[in-house]
């Protein structure tokens, strides 16, 4: 089976990128797929979610990976050197670092945009699925993730500003596909924090569909259970496997798998 390389990307913050990436990855691992989460966001939310309060003490991390790319070494460490087990079977993580952004200008000046892609390709025999969490910006790190992936999943919260920003995001993904990665496709837009009884979310989703945008059928509701999951640093499939929110993530996973 070919490795699934998926980036969870939105230039807007607070749309649930980390929650979606981690919970889909946890479901993937629970289904016996060897799954890796790569955290490219200096906020380190995915790392914290998967590793708990001590995540900052776990090294080497993604910053060390990119620092190695900036220096010549006779025997560089392979990408597996920067990967760590989580408490969950089949689920590993390459954790982020709050100082990751300090490397951006150096990485850009030395044209290291393909380093992450090379690392994931080197891991293709060790993993069945890779989920990449990205920063809320179109920068070197999110571009590296788009270059390294085949599928782009776009979290979307239902407000007018988010809808306007979505078109800029789609243009950036299209440009990346044209210039760097012909295999990249938008897998779908996943509506997050959805309130089906409210008029505005329903109208905005209908407008996206009218524009022939790939809105996924599975939607993720607004729920305090997500905050509880963050607080306990346990993905929903392990904390509350029968909860409505968990079942929605399972529906999303199965829709993507089809």
PDB file of N, CA, C and O in Angstrom, residues 80-132:
ATOM      1  N   UNK A  80      14.355   9.301  10.674  1.00  0.00           N
ATOM      2  CA  UNK A  80      13.822   8.542  11.807  1.00  0.00           C
ATOM      3  C   UNK A  80      14.453   8.979  13.137  1.00  0.00           C
ATOM      4  O   UNK A  80      13.870   8.755  14.204  1.00  0.00           O
ATOM      5  N   UNK A  81      15.622   9.641  13.064  1.00  0.00           N
ATOM      6  CA  UNK A  81      16.307  10.115  14.267  1.00  0.00           C
ATOM      7  C   UNK A  81      15.470  11.154  15.020  1.00  0.00           C
ATOM      8  O   UNK A  81      15.616  11.312  16.236  1.00  0.00           O
ATOM      9  N   UNK A  82      14.585  11.844  14.308  1.00  0.00           N
ATOM     10  CA  UNK A  82      13.830  12.958  14.880  1.00  0.00           C
ATOM     11  C   UNK A  82      12.392  12.568  15.228  1.00  0.00           C
ATOM     12  O   UNK A  82      11.590  13.424  15.599  1.00  0.00           O
ATOM     13  N   UNK A  83      12.084  11.291  15.130  1.00  0.00           N
ATOM     14  CA  UNK A  83      10.729  10.796  15.356  1.00  0.00           C
ATOM     15  C   UNK A  83      10.652  10.113  16.718  1.00  0.00           C
ATOM     16  O   UNK A  83      11.568   9.388  17.122  1.00  0.00           O
ATOM     17  N   UNK A  84       9.539  10.312  17.415  1.00  0.00           N
ATOM     18  CA  UNK A  84       9.363   9.755  18.755  1.00  0.00           C
ATOM     19  C   UNK A  84       8.029   9.026  18.854  1.00  0.00           C
ATOM     20  O   UNK A  84       7.042   9.413  18.228  1.00  0.00           O
ATOM     21  N   UNK A  85       8.020   7.972  19.649  1.00  0.00           N
ATOM     22  CA  UNK A  85       6.786   7.237  19.906  1.00  0.00           C
ATOM     23  C   UNK A  85       5.847   8.075  20.769  1.00  0.00           C
ATOM     24  O   UNK A  85       6.294   8.890  21.586  1.00  0.00           O
ATOM     25  N   UNK A  86       4.567   7.874  20.584  1.00  0.00           N
ATOM     26  CA  UNK A  86       3.559   8.464  21.464  1.00  0.00           C
ATOM     27  C   UNK A  86       3.035   7.356  22.376  1.00  0.00           C
ATOM     28  O   UNK A  86       3.397   6.186  22.213  1.00  0.00           O
ATOM     29  N   UNK A  87       2.155   7.670  23.315  1.00  0.00           N
ATOM     30  CA  UNK A  87       1.576   6.604  24.159  1.00  0.00           C
ATOM     31  C   UNK A  87       0.642   5.660  23.403  1.00  0.00           C
ATOM     32  O   UNK A  87       0.156   4.696  24.003  1.00  0.00           O
ATOM     33  N   UNK A  88       0.429   5.915  22.115  1.00  0.00           N
ATOM     34  CA  UNK A  88      -0.568   5.157  21.362  1.00  0.00           C
ATOM     35  C   UNK A  88       0.105   4.282  20.309  1.00  0.00           C
ATOM     36  O   UNK A  88       0.977   4.742  19.563  1.00  0.00           O
ATOM     37  N   UNK A  89      -0.296   3.035  20.266  1.00  0.00           N
ATOM     38  CA  UNK A  89       0.295   2.076  19.335  1.00  0.00           C
ATOM     39  C   UNK A  89       0.137   2.555  17.896  1.00  0.00           C
ATOM     40  O   UNK A  89      -0.904   3.097  17.515  1.00  0.00           O
ATOM     41  N   UNK A  90       1.180   2.370  17.110  1.00  0.00           N
ATOM     42  CA  UNK A  90       1.225   2.719  15.682  1.00  0.00           C
ATOM     43  C   UNK A  90       1.271   4.220  15.409  1.00  0.00           C
ATOM     44  O   UNK A  90       1.209   4.626  14.242  1.00  0.00           O
ATOM     45  N   UNK A  91       1.378   5.050  16.442  1.00  0.00           N
ATOM     46  CA  UNK A  91       1.339   6.495  16.242  1.00  0.00           C
ATOM     47  C   UNK A  91       2.622   7.144  16.750  1.00  0.00           C
ATOM     48  O   UNK A  91       2.966   7.038  17.926  1.00  0.00           O
ATOM     49  N   UNK A  92       3.328   7.800  15.834  1.00  0.00           N
ATOM     50  CA  UNK A  92       4.583   8.472  16.156  1.00  0.00           C
ATOM     51  C   UNK A  92       4.467   9.950  15.800  1.00  0.00           C
ATOM     52  O   UNK A  92       3.567  10.373  15.073  1.00  0.00           O
ATOM     53  N   UNK A  93       5.423  10.749  16.299  1.00  0.00           N
ATOM     54  CA  UNK A  93       5.391  12.184  16.035  1.00  0.00           C
ATOM     55  C   UNK A  93       6.803  12.713  15.858  1.00  0.00           C
ATOM     56  O   UNK A  93       7.738  12.281  16.537  1.00  0.00           O
ATOM     57  N   UNK A  94       6.958  13.630  14.920  1.00  0.00           N
ATOM     58  CA  UNK A  94       8.154  14.457  14.824  1.00  0.00           C
ATOM     59  C   UNK A  94       7.758  15.810  15.437  1.00  0.00           C
ATOM     60  O   UNK A  94       7.068  16.604  14.801  1.00  0.00           O
ATOM     61  N   UNK A  95       8.144  16.054  16.687  1.00  0.00           N
ATOM     62  CA  UNK A  95       7.610  17.217  17.410  1.00  0.00           C
ATOM     63  C   UNK A  95       8.189  18.533  16.918  1.00  0.00           C
ATOM     64  O   UNK A  95       9.273  18.588  16.328  1.00  0.00           O
ATOM     65  N   UNK A  96       7.436  19.597  17.188  1.00  0.00           N
ATOM     66  CA  UNK A  96       7.871  20.927  16.809  1.00  0.00           C
ATOM     67  C   UNK A  96       8.687  21.559  17.925  1.00  0.00           C
ATOM     68  O   UNK A  96       8.973  20.942  18.953  1.00  0.00           O
ATOM     69  N   UNK A  97       9.039  22.818  17.709  1.00  0.00           N
ATOM     70  CA  UNK A  97       9.851  23.572  18.657  1.00  0.00           C
ATOM     71  C   UNK A  97       9.419  25.031  18.560  1.00  0.00           C
ATOM     72  O   UNK A  97       9.243  25.557  17.455  1.00  0.00           O
ATOM     73  N   UNK A  98       9.249  25.683  19.681  1.00  0.00           N
ATOM     74  CA  UNK A  98       8.754  27.066  19.674  1.00  0.00           C
ATOM     75  C   UNK A  98       9.719  28.031  18.991  1.00  0.00           C
ATOM     76  O   UNK A  98       9.331  29.134  18.601  1.00  0.00           O
ATOM     77  N   UNK A  99      10.983  27.629  18.833  1.00  0.00           N
ATOM     78  CA  UNK A  99      11.983  28.474  18.165  1.00  0.00           C
ATOM     79  C   UNK A  99      12.159  28.120  16.695  1.00  0.00           C
ATOM     80  O   UNK A  99      13.092  28.612  16.047  1.00  0.00           O
ATOM     81  N   UNK A 100      11.290  27.290  16.157  1.00  0.00           N
ATOM     82  CA  UNK A 100      11.441  26.856  14.768  1.00  0.00           C
ATOM     83  C   UNK A 100      11.480  28.037  13.808  1.00  0.00           C
ATOM     84  O   UNK A 100      12.251  28.041  12.838  1.00  0.00           O
ATOM     85  N   UNK A 101      10.672  29.058  14.054  1.00  0.00           N
ATOM     86  CA  UNK A 101      10.605  30.204  13.147  1.00  0.00           C
ATOM     87  C   UNK A 101      11.932  30.935  12.994  1.00  0.00           C
ATOM     88  O   UNK A 101      12.143  31.624  11.979  1.00  0.00           O
ATOM     89  N   UNK A 102      12.840  30.780  13.954  1.00  0.00           N
ATOM     90  CA  UNK A 102      14.134  31.456  13.869  1.00  0.00           C
ATOM     91  C   UNK A 102      14.956  30.985  12.680  1.00  0.00           C
ATOM     92  O   UNK A 102      15.876  31.680  12.232  1.00  0.00           O
ATOM     93  N   UNK A 103      14.637  29.797  12.158  1.00  0.00           N
ATOM     94  CA  UNK A 103      15.413  29.228  11.060  1.00  0.00           C
ATOM     95  C   UNK A 103      14.879  29.612   9.689  1.00  0.00           C
ATOM     96  O   UNK A 103      15.521  29.327   8.671  1.00  0.00           O
ATOM     97  N   UNK A 104      13.730  30.246   9.645  1.00  0.00           N
ATOM     98  CA  UNK A 104      13.047  30.399   8.363  1.00  0.00           C
ATOM     99  C   UNK A 104      13.880  31.127   7.311  1.00  0.00           C
ATOM    100  O   UNK A 104      14.005  30.659   6.176  1.00  0.00           O
ATOM    101  N   UNK A 105      14.463  32.268   7.648  1.00  0.00           N
ATOM    102  CA  UNK A 105      15.200  33.044   6.649  1.00  0.00           C
ATOM    103  C   UNK A 105      16.421  32.282   6.146  1.00  0.00           C
ATOM    104  O   UNK A 105      16.749  32.329   4.949  1.00  0.00           O
ATOM    105  N   UNK A 106      17.099  31.543   7.031  1.00  0.00           N
ATOM    106  CA  UNK A 106      18.261  30.757   6.601  1.00  0.00           C
ATOM    107  C   UNK A 106      17.843  29.631   5.664  1.00  0.00           C
ATOM    108  O   UNK A 106      18.503  29.363   4.663  1.00  0.00           O
ATOM    109  N   UNK A 107      16.736  28.965   5.986  1.00  0.00           N
ATOM    110  CA  UNK A 107      16.261  27.870   5.143  1.00  0.00           C
ATOM    111  C   UNK A 107      15.818  28.383   3.785  1.00  0.00           C
ATOM    112  O   UNK A 107      16.073  27.746   2.751  1.00  0.00           O
ATOM    113  N   UNK A 108      15.179  29.540   3.770  1.00  0.00           N
ATOM    114  CA  UNK A 108      14.757  30.132   2.496  1.00  0.00           C
ATOM    115  C   UNK A 108      15.961  30.516   1.649  1.00  0.00           C
ATOM    116  O   UNK A 108      15.991  30.244   0.439  1.00  0.00           O
ATOM    117  N   UNK A 109      16.957  31.127   2.262  1.00  0.00           N
ATOM    118  CA  UNK A 109      18.117  31.600   1.501  1.00  0.00           C
ATOM    119  C   UNK A 109      18.934  30.453   0.933  1.00  0.00           C
ATOM    120  O   UNK A 109      19.604  30.612  -0.096  1.00  0.00           O
ATOM    121  N   UNK A 110      18.868  29.287   1.584  1.00  0.00           N
ATOM    122  CA  UNK A 110      19.606  28.130   1.093  1.00  0.00           C
ATOM    123  C   UNK A 110      18.715  27.150   0.313  1.00  0.00           C
ATOM    124  O   UNK A 110      19.142  26.031   0.002  1.00  0.00           O
ATOM    125  N   UNK A 111      17.500  27.565   0.025  1.00  0.00           N
ATOM    126  CA  UNK A 111      16.596  26.809  -0.865  1.00  0.00           C
ATOM    127  C   UNK A 111      16.376  25.370  -0.380  1.00  0.00           C
ATOM    128  O   UNK A 111      16.539  24.411  -1.138  1.00  0.00           O
ATOM    129  N   UNK A 112      15.991  25.248   0.880  1.00  0.00           N
ATOM    130  CA  UNK A 112      15.810  23.924   1.489  1.00  0.00           C
ATOM    131  C   UNK A 112      14.343  23.467   1.438  1.00  0.00           C
ATOM    132  O   UNK A 112      13.919  22.655   2.257  1.00  0.00           O
ATOM    133  N   UNK A 113      13.600  23.931   0.460  1.00  0.00           N
ATOM    134  CA  UNK A 113      12.163  23.690   0.413  1.00  0.00           C
ATOM    135  C   UNK A 113      11.809  22.217   0.184  1.00  0.00           C
ATOM    136  O   UNK A 113      10.703  21.782   0.497  1.00  0.00           O
ATOM    137  N   UNK A 114      12.742  21.427  -0.327  1.00  0.00           N
ATOM    138  CA  UNK A 114      12.453  20.013  -0.620  1.00  0.00           C
ATOM    139  C   UNK A 114      12.951  19.056   0.462  1.00  0.00           C
ATOM    140  O   UNK A 114      12.802  17.839   0.315  1.00  0.00           O
ATOM    141  N   UNK A 115      13.537  19.577   1.532  1.00  0.00           N
ATOM    142  CA  UNK A 115      14.118  18.706   2.555  1.00  0.00           C
ATOM    143  C   UNK A 115      13.061  17.847   3.246  1.00  0.00           C
ATOM    144  O   UNK A 115      13.289  16.667   3.526  1.00  0.00           O
ATOM    145  N   UNK A 116      11.911  18.417   3.535  1.00  0.00           N
ATOM    146  CA  UNK A 116      10.858  17.642   4.191  1.00  0.00           C
ATOM    147  C   UNK A 116      10.327  16.559   3.259  1.00  0.00           C
ATOM    148  O   UNK A 116      10.092  15.426   3.686  1.00  0.00           O
ATOM    149  N   UNK A 117      10.143  16.892   2.003  1.00  0.00           N
ATOM    150  CA  UNK A 117       9.700  15.893   1.021  1.00  0.00           C
ATOM    151  C   UNK A 117      10.685  14.728   0.955  1.00  0.00           C
ATOM    152  O   UNK A 117      10.284  13.554   0.956  1.00  0.00           O
ATOM    153  N   UNK A 118      11.980  15.044   0.901  1.00  0.00           N
ATOM    154  CA  UNK A 118      12.999  13.987   0.851  1.00  0.00           C
ATOM    155  C   UNK A 118      12.923  13.100   2.090  1.00  0.00           C
ATOM    156  O   UNK A 118      13.078  11.870   1.999  1.00  0.00           O
ATOM    157  N   UNK A 119      12.684  13.708   3.249  1.00  0.00           N
ATOM    158  CA  UNK A 119      12.605  12.942   4.500  1.00  0.00           C
ATOM    159  C   UNK A 119      11.413  11.997   4.474  1.00  0.00           C
ATOM    160  O   UNK A 119      11.526  10.818   4.839  1.00  0.00           O
ATOM    161  N   UNK A 120      10.255  12.486   4.048  1.00  0.00           N
ATOM    162  CA  UNK A 120       9.057  11.645   4.022  1.00  0.00           C
ATOM    163  C   UNK A 120       9.216  10.529   2.996  1.00  0.00           C
ATOM    164  O   UNK A 120       8.826   9.374   3.248  1.00  0.00           O
ATOM    165  N   UNK A 121       9.802  10.838   1.858  1.00  0.00           N
ATOM    166  CA  UNK A 121      10.039   9.793   0.855  1.00  0.00           C
ATOM    167  C   UNK A 121      10.947   8.702   1.416  1.00  0.00           C
ATOM    168  O   UNK A 121      10.754   7.509   1.146  1.00  0.00           O
ATOM    169  N   UNK A 122      11.924   9.103   2.221  1.00  0.00           N
ATOM    170  CA  UNK A 122      12.837   8.124   2.824  1.00  0.00           C
ATOM    171  C   UNK A 122      12.141   7.248   3.860  1.00  0.00           C
ATOM    172  O   UNK A 122      12.615   6.150   4.168  1.00  0.00           O
ATOM    173  N   UNK A 123      11.011   7.714   4.385  1.00  0.00           N
ATOM    174  CA  UNK A 123      10.268   6.963   5.400  1.00  0.00           C
ATOM    175  C   UNK A 123       9.127   6.139   4.815  1.00  0.00           C
ATOM    176  O   UNK A 123       8.347   5.536   5.561  1.00  0.00           O
ATOM    177  N   UNK A 124       9.016   6.087   3.494  1.00  0.00           N
ATOM    178  CA  UNK A 124       7.836   5.495   2.861  1.00  0.00           C
ATOM    179  C   UNK A 124       7.665   4.012   3.159  1.00  0.00           C
ATOM    180  O   UNK A 124       6.541   3.498   3.090  1.00  0.00           O
ATOM    181  N   UNK A 125       8.741   3.323   3.504  1.00  0.00           N
ATOM    182  CA  UNK A 125       8.620   1.899   3.841  1.00  0.00           C
ATOM    183  C   UNK A 125       8.270   1.682   5.314  1.00  0.00           C
ATOM    184  O   UNK A 125       7.905   0.574   5.705  1.00  0.00           O
ATOM    185  N   UNK A 126       8.378   2.730   6.114  1.00  0.00           N
ATOM    186  CA  UNK A 126       8.157   2.602   7.560  1.00  0.00           C
ATOM    187  C   UNK A 126       6.769   3.049   8.009  1.00  0.00           C
ATOM    188  O   UNK A 126       6.342   2.720   9.111  1.00  0.00           O
ATOM    189  N   UNK A 127       6.082   3.809   7.158  1.00  0.00           N
ATOM    190  CA  UNK A 127       4.782   4.356   7.558  1.00  0.00           C
ATOM    191  C   UNK A 127       3.757   4.153   6.442  1.00  0.00           C
ATOM    192  O   UNK A 127       4.099   4.117   5.260  1.00  0.00           O
ATOM    193  N   UNK A 128       2.499   4.041   6.870  1.00  0.00           N
ATOM    194  CA  UNK A 128       1.382   3.952   5.930  1.00  0.00           C
ATOM    195  C   UNK A 128       0.722   5.304   5.704  1.00  0.00           C
ATOM    196  O   UNK A 128       0.088   5.520   4.663  1.00  0.00           O
ATOM    197  N   UNK A 129       0.848   6.203   6.674  1.00  0.00           N
ATOM    198  CA  UNK A 129       0.186   7.504   6.577  1.00  0.00           C
ATOM    199  C   UNK A 129       0.987   8.560   7.319  1.00  0.00           C
ATOM    200  O   UNK A 129       1.516   8.300   8.409  1.00  0.00           O
ATOM    201  N   UNK A 130       1.059   9.744   6.720  1.00  0.00           N
ATOM    202  CA  UNK A 130       1.717  10.890   7.338  1.00  0.00           C
ATOM    203  C   UNK A 130       0.730  12.055   7.345  1.00  0.00           C
ATOM    204  O   UNK A 130       0.110  12.356   6.321  1.00  0.00           O
ATOM    205  N   UNK A 131       0.594  12.683   8.514  1.00  0.00           N
ATOM    206  CA  UNK A 131      -0.243  13.874   8.669  1.00  0.00           C
ATOM    207  C   UNK A 131       0.662  15.033   9.077  1.00  0.00           C
ATOM    208  O   UNK A 131       1.378  14.928  10.071  1.00  0.00           O
ATOM    209  N   UNK A 132       0.620  16.123   8.320  1.00  0.00           N
ATOM    210  CA  UNK A 132       1.477  17.275   8.604  1.00  0.00           C
ATOM    211  C   UNK A 132       0.615  18.434   9.095  1.00  0.00           C
ATOM    212  O   UNK A 132      -0.293  18.895   8.392  1.00  0.00           O
TER     213      UNK A 132
END
